[in-house]
Amino acid sequence: MSPAPDHASMPGRFHPGPVASHAGLLEPVAGGKAVAAGTGMGGHTRRMRIRRRNPCLVEFEDVLVPDLSALLRGRARLDSSISASLLCPVAGRKLPLSADEVGVIASLSADRWHPVADVAESRALPIATIHSMVDRQLVCSDGDDPAATRLREAEARLESIGWHPHAAVYHALSGWQGVSGEEGSRCHAAIAQVERLQRHASSHGRLPSHFHRRDDALDRVRLPPEPFDDDFARVLRNRRTTRHFRKGVPLPLAHFTRLLHGTFGAMGTETLAPGMVAIRRTSPSGGGLHPIEAYPLVMDVEGLQPGFYHYEPATHMLALLESIPSNPARELAATLLIGQTYFAQASALVFHVARIDRHHWKYRRHPKAYKAVLLDSGHLSQTFHLLAAERALGAFYTAAINDVDVSRRLHLDPLREAVIAANGVGVIDHRQNELHLNPEPYAPRPDALAC
Ligand SMILES: Cc1cc2nc3c(=O)[nH]c(=O)nc-3n(C[C@H](O)[C@H](O)[C@H](O)COP(=O)(O)O)c2cc1C
């Protein structure tokens, strides 16, 4: 068996690489274009009032810093210091806080305005310190300058759409922009992969065993053998992740259409109450809401101009959003999939974009709501995979995407529309197998209890 690519067993690969950067969930969008969140509000007055950010999640971390006293004695040593930051869903990043600033924030209400002069006096701090906090969006102000207004509006929209504060922060801070992994260029030879995994094990210990067994089971019941070789079972068994695609062989339109309709199409609708319509797809969805939209990036599908589309299940039409010639579309695909060049050889990608406002309309500030949206995407992906397997096409699913860049390219409103993951489909290149997981067949056996 040639080993699968490292991500098959190393979830750590989803951690941002050195070039990662983030952008805010709520970064305001004007005229279809993202607007950089401004900082310098200027024009501060003593009459200005401030309040705590909402949500206001503060994180404390130990950071290693050079030990200066040891350095003066000619020795290089590291010391640790505690750093605090506000986890900001608007900017999509951590905003550093000093100890004085933590104290100021802890003294503020999120519902009431506090005059800047009073805050400065009660904390024994210069007014300039509080003004600087306003500039760095560590607090909200009642100023009427554009940056202050945008921040207040963004927080109000966050609240009205129904984002759970923890989910909003997690979603915004886990967004990727311009991340470029090394998957496309690293050596995929079996020996190199084994060495990488062994190095990983030497740092993090052994991988927990592949089959799990409860030692506290009261009894074990032997189940009747289950034949699993009918047509449906064969489709399920043939599902796999494909990373080798035939270049210059376009995907027949009928196949692409079947995948889109079979995965994202509406199989039925039901009016739950006046104006409230649930749809049924071939996959389940929390609350029957189906918040996930399909945005294909077509590179080589028969009869379709390459470019970015939105699939409209209502009419079974593709709405062309941007025409992009095939080669640039492939380059764009590789960039948006953080340099996974093997996926860019597929015929089309399909980005999953969740309409958070539809979903959270029902599940307002619900601690499970964001998780349910991610699960919806996983279900849709499996359906997409199975439809591809049934037609002997290659498919994949990836969460390692520059979601912030996708959002900007599609002119999405990041508050209402969350880019989650991407599927892809193409014609399999059976001459190559290096990048695939190639497991030996397995059937349950009683003596496996020992493993
Ligand atoms: C949530 C999720 C994210 C994934 N992300 C990637 C990815 O970024 N790159 C990739 O090559 N494969 C990705 N995969 C595919 C897995 O690596 C693949 O499913 C696994 O190796 C098992 O292989 P199989 O799908 O052929 O059974 C992802 C799969 C899932 C479910």
Short mmCIF file of C-alpha atoms and ligand atoms in Angstrom, two decimals:
data_model
loop_
_atom_site.label_atom_id
_atom_site.label_comp_id
_atom_site.label_asym_id
_atom_site.label_seq_id
_atom_site.Cartn_x
_atom_site.Cartn_y
_atom_site.Cartn_z
CA MET A 1 0.00 0.00 0.00
CA SER A 2 1.43 3.35 -0.89
CA PRO A 3 0.84 5.79 1.93
CA ALA A 4 -1.85 8.43 1.61
CA PRO A 5 -0.90 12.09 1.65
CA ASP A 6 -0.12 13.35 5.10
CA HIS A 7 -3.47 15.03 5.63
CA ALA A 8 -5.07 11.57 5.69
CA SER A 9 -3.86 11.12 9.22
CA MET A 10 -2.58 14.51 10.32
CA PRO A 11 -5.29 17.01 11.06
CA GLY A 12 -2.58 19.45 12.11
CA ARG A 13 -2.06 20.34 8.49
CA PHE A 14 -5.06 22.62 8.69
CA HIS A 15 -3.15 24.97 10.94
CA PRO A 16 -2.22 28.16 9.15
CA GLY A 17 1.22 28.25 7.58
CA PRO A 18 3.60 31.12 8.04
CA VAL A 19 1.90 33.26 5.42
CA ALA A 20 -1.55 32.96 6.96
CA SER A 21 -3.54 36.08 7.55
CA HIS A 22 -7.12 36.62 8.52
CA ALA A 23 -9.89 38.97 7.68
CA GLY A 24 -12.95 39.78 9.67
CA LEU A 25 -16.24 38.03 9.57
CA LEU A 26 -17.97 41.32 9.69
CA GLU A 27 -15.60 43.36 7.65
CA PRO A 28 -18.09 45.72 6.08
CA VAL A 29 -18.83 45.41 2.40
CA ALA A 30 -19.78 48.47 0.37
CA GLY A 31 -20.97 48.33 -3.22
CA GLY A 32 -20.03 44.66 -3.47
CA LYS A 33 -16.40 45.32 -2.53
CA ALA A 34 -14.73 44.63 0.80
CA VAL A 35 -13.74 47.75 2.70
CA ALA A 36 -10.64 47.60 4.88
CA ALA A 37 -11.61 48.24 8.47
CA GLY A 38 -10.30 51.72 9.27
CA THR A 39 -8.52 52.54 12.47
CA GLY A 40 -7.67 56.20 12.91
CA MET A 41 -10.99 57.72 13.91
CA GLY A 42 -9.47 61.08 14.80
CA GLY A 43 -11.46 63.99 16.16
CA HIS A 44 -11.70 62.57 19.71
CA THR A 45 -13.27 64.81 22.30
CA ARG A 46 -13.48 64.67 26.08
CA ARG A 47 -17.25 64.33 25.61
CA MET A 48 -16.89 61.15 23.59
CA ARG A 49 -18.41 58.09 25.26
CA ILE A 50 -17.34 54.49 25.04
CA ARG A 51 -18.69 51.04 25.83
CA ARG A 52 -17.36 47.48 25.89
CA ARG A 53 -17.17 45.62 22.59
CA ASN A 54 -19.96 43.08 22.08
CA PRO A 55 -18.97 40.26 21.89
CA CYS A 56 -15.85 40.80 23.94
CA LEU A 57 -13.75 37.65 24.25
CA VAL A 58 -10.30 38.18 25.77
CA GLU A 59 -7.53 35.59 25.55
CA PHE A 60 -4.44 35.31 27.75
CA GLU A 61 -1.35 33.52 26.47
CA ASP A 62 2.18 32.86 27.68
CA VAL A 63 4.65 34.11 25.10
CA LEU A 64 8.39 33.52 25.03
CA VAL A 65 10.51 36.67 25.07
CA PRO A 66 14.30 37.12 25.32
CA ASP A 67 15.44 37.37 28.97
CA LEU A 68 17.04 40.84 28.92
CA SER A 69 18.91 40.56 32.23
CA ALA A 70 20.51 37.29 31.06
CA LEU A 71 21.30 38.94 27.72
CA LEU A 72 23.12 41.78 29.54
CA ARG A 73 25.20 39.13 31.30
CA GLY A 74 26.07 37.75 27.87
CA ARG A 75 23.73 34.74 28.05
CA ALA A 76 20.92 34.01 25.58
CA ARG A 77 17.86 32.84 27.50
CA LEU A 78 14.12 32.93 27.02
CA ASP A 79 11.65 34.14 29.57
CA SER A 80 7.88 33.92 29.35
CA SER A 81 5.48 36.81 29.66
CA ILE A 82 1.70 36.94 29.61
CA SER A 83 0.00 38.62 26.68
CA ALA A 84 -3.67 39.49 26.40
CA SER A 85 -5.72 40.11 23.29
CA LEU A 86 -9.29 40.80 22.32
CA LEU A 87 -10.57 38.21 19.84
CA CYS A 88 -12.25 40.43 17.30
CA PRO A 89 -14.83 38.98 14.86
CA VAL A 90 -14.91 42.31 13.01
CA ALA A 91 -11.20 42.49 12.19
CA GLY A 92 -10.84 38.68 12.20
CA ARG A 93 -7.72 38.84 14.32
CA LYS A 94 -6.41 39.23 17.84
CA LEU A 95 -6.10 42.84 19.00
CA PRO A 96 -3.26 43.12 21.56
CA LEU A 97 -4.19 44.54 24.98
CA SER A 98 -1.99 45.94 27.74
CA ALA A 99 -2.73 45.17 31.39
CA ASP A 100 -4.12 48.72 31.82
CA GLU A 101 -6.39 48.18 28.83
CA VAL A 102 -7.67 44.87 30.23
CA GLY A 103 -8.57 46.81 33.37
CA VAL A 104 -10.42 49.47 31.37
CA ILE A 105 -12.42 46.86 29.45
CA ALA A 106 -13.32 45.02 32.65
CA SER A 107 -14.78 48.26 34.03
CA LEU A 108 -17.07 48.96 31.04
CA SER A 109 -20.64 47.92 30.34
CA ALA A 110 -21.57 46.76 26.82
CA ASP A 111 -25.06 48.29 27.20
CA ARG A 112 -24.25 51.70 28.69
CA TRP A 113 -22.08 54.53 27.40
CA HIS A 114 -19.28 55.83 29.65
CA PRO A 115 -17.75 59.33 29.18
CA VAL A 116 -14.09 58.97 28.20
CA ALA A 117 -13.00 61.52 30.81
CA ASP A 118 -14.71 59.54 33.62
CA VAL A 119 -13.10 56.28 32.51
CA ALA A 120 -9.65 57.87 32.31
CA GLU A 121 -10.05 59.42 35.76
CA SER A 122 -11.38 56.28 37.45
CA ARG A 123 -8.55 54.15 35.99
CA ALA A 124 -5.92 56.88 36.65
CA LEU A 125 -4.91 56.82 32.99
CA PRO A 126 -4.27 59.62 30.48
CA ILE A 127 -7.19 60.33 28.17
CA ALA A 128 -4.86 59.58 25.25
CA THR A 129 -4.74 55.94 26.39
CA ILE A 130 -8.53 55.65 26.08
CA HIS A 131 -8.50 57.44 22.71
CA SER A 132 -5.88 55.00 21.50
CA MET A 133 -8.16 52.12 22.58
CA VAL A 134 -10.92 53.68 20.48
CA ASP A 135 -8.56 53.94 17.49
CA ARG A 136 -7.56 50.29 17.83
CA GLN A 137 -11.22 49.23 18.16
CA LEU A 138 -10.66 47.75 21.61
CA VAL A 139 -13.81 49.58 22.68
CA CYS A 140 -16.78 51.05 20.80
CA SER A 141 -17.27 54.80 20.79
CA ASP A 142 -20.35 56.92 20.09
CA GLY A 143 -18.35 59.05 17.62
CA ASP A 144 -19.96 59.71 14.25
CA ASP A 145 -16.82 59.14 12.15
CA PRO A 146 -17.02 56.30 9.57
CA ALA A 147 -14.86 53.77 11.44
CA ALA A 148 -16.77 54.12 14.72
CA THR A 149 -20.09 53.93 12.88
CA ARG A 150 -19.01 50.84 10.92
CA LEU A 151 -17.92 49.08 14.09
CA ARG A 152 -21.22 49.75 15.84
CA GLU A 153 -23.18 48.66 12.78
CA ALA A 154 -21.13 45.50 12.39
CA GLU A 155 -21.78 44.53 16.01
CA ALA A 156 -25.49 45.27 15.62
CA ARG A 157 -25.69 43.10 12.48
CA LEU A 158 -23.80 40.30 14.22
CA GLU A 159 -26.44 40.38 16.94
CA SER A 160 -29.44 40.67 14.63
CA ILE A 161 -28.36 37.81 12.36
CA GLY A 162 -28.14 35.61 15.44
CA TRP A 163 -24.46 34.59 15.45
CA HIS A 164 -23.40 32.88 18.64
CA PRO A 165 -20.49 35.00 19.96
CA HIS A 166 -18.09 32.04 20.27
CA ALA A 167 -18.95 30.82 16.77
CA ALA A 168 -18.55 34.31 15.31
CA VAL A 169 -15.10 34.65 16.83
CA TYR A 170 -14.07 31.13 15.83
CA HIS A 171 -15.31 31.56 12.26
CA ALA A 172 -13.62 34.93 11.79
CA LEU A 173 -10.31 33.93 13.34
CA SER A 174 -10.09 30.66 11.43
CA GLY A 175 -10.53 32.37 8.05
CA TRP A 176 -7.58 32.10 5.66
CA GLN A 177 -6.35 34.64 3.20
CA GLY A 178 -3.30 34.16 0.99
CA VAL A 179 -2.28 30.95 2.76
CA SER A 180 0.01 28.81 0.65
CA GLY A 181 0.78 25.30 1.86
CA GLU A 182 3.54 23.08 0.62
CA GLU A 183 1.29 20.20 -0.51
CA GLY A 184 1.71 20.96 -4.22
CA SER A 185 5.50 20.98 -4.09
CA ARG A 186 6.44 18.50 -1.35
CA CYS A 187 7.75 15.03 -2.19
CA HIS A 188 4.90 12.50 -2.23
CA ALA A 189 7.09 9.42 -2.62
CA ALA A 190 6.06 6.72 -0.14
CA ILE A 191 9.38 6.82 1.72
CA ALA A 192 9.24 10.60 2.18
CA GLN A 193 5.71 10.35 3.58
CA VAL A 194 6.67 7.60 6.00
CA GLU A 195 9.60 9.70 7.21
CA ARG A 196 7.39 12.75 7.73
CA LEU A 197 4.89 10.70 9.73
CA GLN A 198 7.66 9.19 11.83
CA ARG A 199 9.10 12.62 12.58
CA HIS A 200 5.62 13.69 13.61
CA ALA A 201 5.30 10.65 15.90
CA SER A 202 8.66 11.39 17.49
CA SER A 203 7.34 14.82 18.52
CA HIS A 204 3.77 13.91 19.40
CA GLY A 205 3.83 10.23 20.37
CA ARG A 206 2.09 7.28 18.75
CA LEU A 207 -1.10 7.67 16.74
CA PRO A 208 -4.01 6.33 18.85
CA SER A 209 -4.96 2.84 17.58
CA HIS A 210 -7.03 2.58 14.40
CA PHE A 211 -9.74 0.31 15.86
CA HIS A 212 -11.13 1.29 19.22
CA ARG A 213 -12.23 -1.21 21.82
CA ARG A 214 -13.96 -0.63 25.18
CA ASP A 215 -12.35 -2.74 27.89
CA ASP A 216 -15.34 -2.13 30.18
CA ALA A 217 -17.90 -3.76 27.82
CA LEU A 218 -20.35 -6.00 29.71
CA ASP A 219 -20.63 -8.48 26.86
CA ARG A 220 -19.97 -8.79 23.11
CA VAL A 221 -22.64 -9.94 20.65
CA ARG A 222 -21.48 -11.54 17.41
CA LEU A 223 -23.46 -10.04 14.51
CA PRO A 224 -24.52 -12.05 11.45
CA PRO A 225 -22.16 -11.58 8.48
CA GLU A 226 -23.33 -8.72 6.30
CA PRO A 227 -22.84 -9.09 2.54
CA PHE A 228 -22.00 -5.69 1.18
CA ASP A 229 -21.69 -6.15 -2.57
CA ASP A 230 -24.99 -5.04 -4.09
CA ASP A 231 -25.04 -2.08 -6.52
CA PHE A 232 -25.51 0.53 -3.80
CA ALA A 233 -22.79 -1.00 -1.64
CA ARG A 234 -20.43 -0.98 -4.61
CA VAL A 235 -20.97 2.75 -5.11
CA LEU A 236 -20.24 3.33 -1.44
CA ARG A 237 -17.13 1.14 -1.57
CA ASN A 238 -15.86 2.87 -4.69
CA ARG A 239 -16.00 6.30 -3.11
CA ARG A 240 -12.55 7.68 -2.60
CA THR A 241 -10.67 10.94 -2.75
CA THR A 242 -9.14 11.52 -6.19
CA ARG A 243 -6.02 13.64 -6.66
CA HIS A 244 -4.99 12.61 -10.19
CA PHE A 245 -7.12 13.97 -13.03
CA ARG A 246 -6.86 13.61 -16.82
CA LYS A 247 -5.57 16.85 -18.33
CA GLY A 248 -7.35 18.04 -21.48
CA VAL A 249 -10.30 15.67 -21.00
CA PRO A 250 -13.37 17.81 -20.33
CA LEU A 251 -16.07 16.63 -17.97
CA PRO A 252 -19.30 15.85 -19.89
CA LEU A 253 -21.95 18.42 -19.00
CA ALA A 254 -24.49 15.69 -18.20
CA HIS A 255 -22.22 14.37 -15.42
CA PHE A 256 -21.66 17.81 -13.94
CA THR A 257 -25.37 18.58 -14.09
CA ARG A 258 -26.23 15.34 -12.34
CA LEU A 259 -23.77 16.11 -9.54
CA LEU A 260 -25.11 19.62 -9.02
CA HIS A 261 -28.77 18.61 -9.15
CA GLY A 262 -28.25 15.40 -7.18
CA THR A 263 -26.35 17.18 -4.40
CA PHE A 264 -27.67 20.74 -4.25
CA GLY A 265 -30.98 20.46 -6.15
CA ALA A 266 -34.38 20.78 -4.47
CA MET A 267 -36.20 17.44 -4.43
CA GLY A 268 -39.20 18.96 -2.66
CA THR A 269 -40.44 22.03 -0.82
CA GLU A 270 -42.80 22.40 2.11
CA THR A 271 -44.37 25.57 3.43
CA LEU A 272 -44.02 25.29 7.20
CA ALA A 273 -45.82 28.56 7.88
CA PRO A 274 -46.69 31.48 5.60
CA GLY A 275 -43.44 32.65 3.97
CA MET A 276 -41.38 29.91 5.58
CA VAL A 277 -40.37 27.22 3.14
CA ALA A 278 -38.21 24.21 3.86
CA ILE A 279 -36.57 22.33 1.02
CA ARG A 280 -35.58 18.72 0.76
CA ARG A 281 -32.30 17.69 -0.77
CA THR A 282 -30.80 14.23 -0.99
CA SER A 283 -28.78 15.05 2.17
CA PRO A 284 -30.20 15.92 5.59
CA SER A 285 -30.01 19.47 6.94
CA GLY A 286 -30.58 20.86 10.43
CA GLY A 287 -34.11 22.28 10.57
CA GLY A 288 -34.66 21.50 6.86
CA LEU A 289 -33.18 24.92 6.16
CA HIS A 290 -30.44 23.91 3.71
CA PRO A 291 -28.39 27.06 4.11
CA ILE A 292 -25.56 25.89 1.82
CA GLU A 293 -25.29 27.30 -1.70
CA ALA A 294 -23.09 25.88 -4.44
CA TYR A 295 -20.61 28.15 -6.23
CA PRO A 296 -18.88 26.21 -9.06
CA LEU A 297 -15.51 27.32 -10.40
CA VAL A 298 -15.61 25.70 -13.83
CA MET A 299 -12.27 24.93 -15.45
CA ASP A 300 -13.08 22.34 -18.10
CA VAL A 301 -16.70 21.22 -18.45
CA GLU A 302 -18.12 20.53 -21.90
CA GLY A 303 -20.33 23.35 -23.15
CA LEU A 304 -19.65 25.68 -20.21
CA GLN A 305 -17.60 28.85 -20.35
CA PRO A 306 -14.90 28.56 -17.66
CA GLY A 307 -15.41 30.85 -14.67
CA PHE A 308 -17.25 31.32 -11.40
CA TYR A 309 -20.96 30.47 -11.23
CA HIS A 310 -23.77 30.23 -8.70
CA TYR A 311 -26.01 27.18 -9.01
CA GLU A 312 -29.69 28.09 -8.75
CA PRO A 313 -31.70 25.06 -7.60
CA ALA A 314 -34.96 26.97 -8.07
CA THR A 315 -34.54 26.87 -11.86
CA HIS A 316 -31.68 24.39 -12.25
CA MET A 317 -29.62 27.12 -13.89
CA LEU A 318 -26.03 28.25 -13.54
CA ALA A 319 -25.67 32.01 -13.08
CA LEU A 320 -22.31 33.16 -14.50
CA LEU A 321 -20.67 35.56 -12.04
CA GLU A 322 -17.22 35.89 -13.59
CA SER A 323 -15.83 34.56 -16.82
CA ILE A 324 -12.23 33.29 -16.34
CA PRO A 325 -10.30 31.48 -19.10
CA SER A 326 -9.45 27.87 -18.32
CA ASN A 327 -5.74 28.24 -17.43
CA PRO A 328 -6.17 31.28 -15.17
CA ALA A 329 -9.15 29.47 -13.62
CA ARG A 330 -6.82 26.56 -12.76
CA GLU A 331 -4.26 28.95 -11.29
CA LEU A 332 -7.01 30.57 -9.27
CA ALA A 333 -8.20 27.13 -8.12
CA ALA A 334 -4.69 26.25 -6.90
CA THR A 335 -4.40 29.56 -5.05
CA LEU A 336 -7.83 29.29 -3.44
CA LEU A 337 -7.02 25.71 -2.35
CA ILE A 338 -3.79 26.90 -0.65
CA GLY A 339 -1.50 25.51 -3.35
CA GLN A 340 -2.99 22.00 -3.62
CA THR A 341 -2.09 21.95 -7.31
CA TYR A 342 -3.29 18.36 -7.83
CA PHE A 343 -6.87 19.47 -7.09
CA ALA A 344 -6.55 22.32 -9.61
CA GLN A 345 -6.35 19.67 -12.40
CA ALA A 346 -9.99 18.71 -11.77
CA SER A 347 -12.71 19.88 -14.18
CA ALA A 348 -14.57 21.98 -11.63
CA LEU A 349 -14.59 22.96 -7.98
CA VAL A 350 -17.80 23.59 -6.08
CA PHE A 351 -17.46 25.92 -3.09
CA HIS A 352 -19.96 25.46 -0.25
CA VAL A 353 -21.19 28.82 1.02
CA ALA A 354 -23.59 28.86 3.98
CA ARG A 355 -26.30 31.50 4.18
CA ILE A 356 -25.89 32.09 7.90
CA ASP A 357 -28.75 34.58 8.03
CA ARG A 358 -31.23 31.90 6.82
CA HIS A 359 -29.90 29.27 9.21
CA HIS A 360 -29.51 31.48 12.28
CA TRP A 361 -32.92 33.05 11.69
CA LYS A 362 -34.18 29.90 13.39
CA TYR A 363 -31.19 28.95 15.54
CA ARG A 364 -30.44 32.35 17.08
CA ARG A 365 -27.27 32.58 19.19
CA HIS A 366 -27.58 28.81 19.47
CA PRO A 367 -24.44 27.08 20.78
CA LYS A 368 -24.85 24.22 18.25
CA ALA A 369 -25.86 26.28 15.21
CA TYR A 370 -22.44 26.79 13.63
CA LYS A 371 -21.57 23.13 14.17
CA ALA A 372 -24.80 22.15 12.37
CA VAL A 373 -23.83 24.30 9.37
CA LEU A 374 -20.45 22.54 9.11
CA LEU A 375 -22.18 19.15 9.38
CA ASP A 376 -24.54 20.11 6.52
CA SER A 377 -21.53 20.76 4.31
CA GLY A 378 -20.08 17.35 5.19
CA HIS A 379 -23.33 15.61 4.26
CA LEU A 380 -23.52 17.41 0.92
CA SER A 381 -19.93 16.47 0.21
CA GLN A 382 -20.61 12.79 0.80
CA THR A 383 -23.56 12.91 -1.58
CA PHE A 384 -21.38 14.66 -4.17
CA HIS A 385 -18.71 11.98 -3.69
CA LEU A 386 -21.24 9.16 -4.13
CA LEU A 387 -22.77 10.65 -7.27
CA ALA A 388 -19.25 10.94 -8.69
CA ALA A 389 -18.40 7.36 -7.67
CA GLU A 390 -21.56 6.07 -9.33
CA ARG A 391 -20.35 7.58 -12.64
CA ALA A 392 -16.72 6.48 -12.07
CA LEU A 393 -15.64 10.11 -11.77
CA GLY A 394 -12.98 11.45 -9.42
CA ALA A 395 -14.09 13.68 -6.56
CA PHE A 396 -12.64 15.31 -3.46
CA TYR A 397 -13.53 17.55 -0.54
CA THR A 398 -11.22 20.02 1.13
CA ALA A 399 -11.50 22.34 4.09
CA ALA A 400 -8.00 23.73 3.49
CA ILE A 401 -9.10 26.72 1.46
CA ASN A 402 -8.47 30.46 1.43
CA ASP A 403 -12.06 31.11 2.40
CA VAL A 404 -11.57 34.86 2.87
CA ASP A 405 -10.21 35.16 -0.68
CA VAL A 406 -13.13 33.11 -2.03
CA SER A 407 -15.54 35.38 -0.19
CA ARG A 408 -13.95 38.50 -1.68
CA ARG A 409 -13.77 37.08 -5.18
CA LEU A 410 -17.48 36.26 -5.04
CA HIS A 411 -18.36 39.63 -3.47
CA LEU A 412 -20.06 37.88 -0.55
CA ASP A 413 -21.15 39.61 2.62
CA PRO A 414 -18.96 37.78 5.16
CA LEU A 415 -21.47 38.40 7.93
CA ARG A 416 -24.32 36.64 6.14
CA GLU A 417 -22.45 34.22 3.88
CA ALA A 418 -19.79 31.87 5.23
CA VAL A 419 -17.46 30.02 2.87
CA ILE A 420 -17.08 26.55 4.42
CA ALA A 421 -15.27 24.08 2.12
CA ALA A 422 -15.01 22.88 -1.48
CA ASN A 423 -15.77 19.76 -3.48
CA GLY A 424 -14.18 19.04 -6.83
CA VAL A 425 -14.84 16.65 -9.69
CA GLY A 426 -13.01 15.52 -12.81
CA VAL A 427 -12.04 12.59 -15.01
CA ILE A 428 -9.71 10.20 -13.14
CA ASP A 429 -6.18 9.64 -14.42
CA HIS A 430 -5.84 5.91 -13.67
CA ARG A 431 -2.16 5.91 -14.63
CA GLN A 432 -1.21 7.64 -11.39
CA ASN A 433 -1.87 6.61 -7.83
CA GLU A 434 0.83 8.21 -5.70
CA LEU A 435 -1.43 10.73 -4.02
CA HIS A 436 -4.22 8.30 -3.21
CA LEU A 437 -5.04 6.29 -0.13
CA ASN A 438 -4.83 2.67 -1.32
CA PRO A 439 -6.01 0.53 1.58
CA GLU A 440 -5.94 -3.27 1.64
CA PRO A 441 -9.49 -4.68 1.77
CA TYR A 442 -10.63 -5.38 5.31
CA ALA A 443 -13.34 -7.64 6.70
CA PRO A 444 -14.13 -7.92 10.43
CA ARG A 445 -12.59 -10.93 12.16
CA PRO A 446 -12.95 -12.13 15.74
CA ASP A 447 -9.20 -12.27 16.43
CA ALA A 448 -8.97 -8.55 15.68
CA LEU A 449 -10.24 -8.01 19.24
CA ALA A 450 -6.64 -8.14 20.29
CA CYS A 451 -5.54 -5.15 18.21
C1 LIG B 1 -13.28 17.68 6.29
C2 LIG B 1 -12.30 17.09 5.29
C3 LIG B 1 -11.26 17.86 4.85
C4 LIG B 1 -10.36 17.36 3.93
N1 LIG B 1 -9.36 18.17 3.47
C5 LIG B 1 -8.49 17.69 2.55
C6 LIG B 1 -7.48 18.52 2.03
O1 LIG B 1 -7.34 19.66 2.40
N2 LIG B 1 -6.65 18.02 1.09
C7 LIG B 1 -6.76 16.74 0.64
O2 LIG B 1 -5.97 16.33 -0.21
N3 LIG B 1 -7.73 15.91 1.12
C8 LIG B 1 -8.59 16.37 2.05
N4 LIG B 1 -9.58 15.56 2.54
C9 LIG B 1 -9.68 14.16 2.04
C10 LIG B 1 -9.09 13.18 3.03
O3 LIG B 1 -7.70 13.29 3.06
C11 LIG B 1 -9.51 11.78 2.61
O4 LIG B 1 -10.90 11.68 2.77
C12 LIG B 1 -8.80 10.71 3.44
O5 LIG B 1 -7.44 10.66 3.11
C13 LIG B 1 -9.41 9.33 3.21
O6 LIG B 1 -9.27 8.96 1.85
P1 LIG B 1 -10.53 8.55 0.99
O7 LIG B 1 -11.44 9.76 0.91
O8 LIG B 1 -9.96 8.19 -0.36
O9 LIG B 1 -11.20 7.41 1.68
C14 LIG B 1 -10.50 16.02 3.45
C15 LIG B 1 -11.57 15.25 3.90
C16 LIG B 1 -12.48 15.78 4.80
C17 LIG B 1 -13.65 14.93 5.24
#
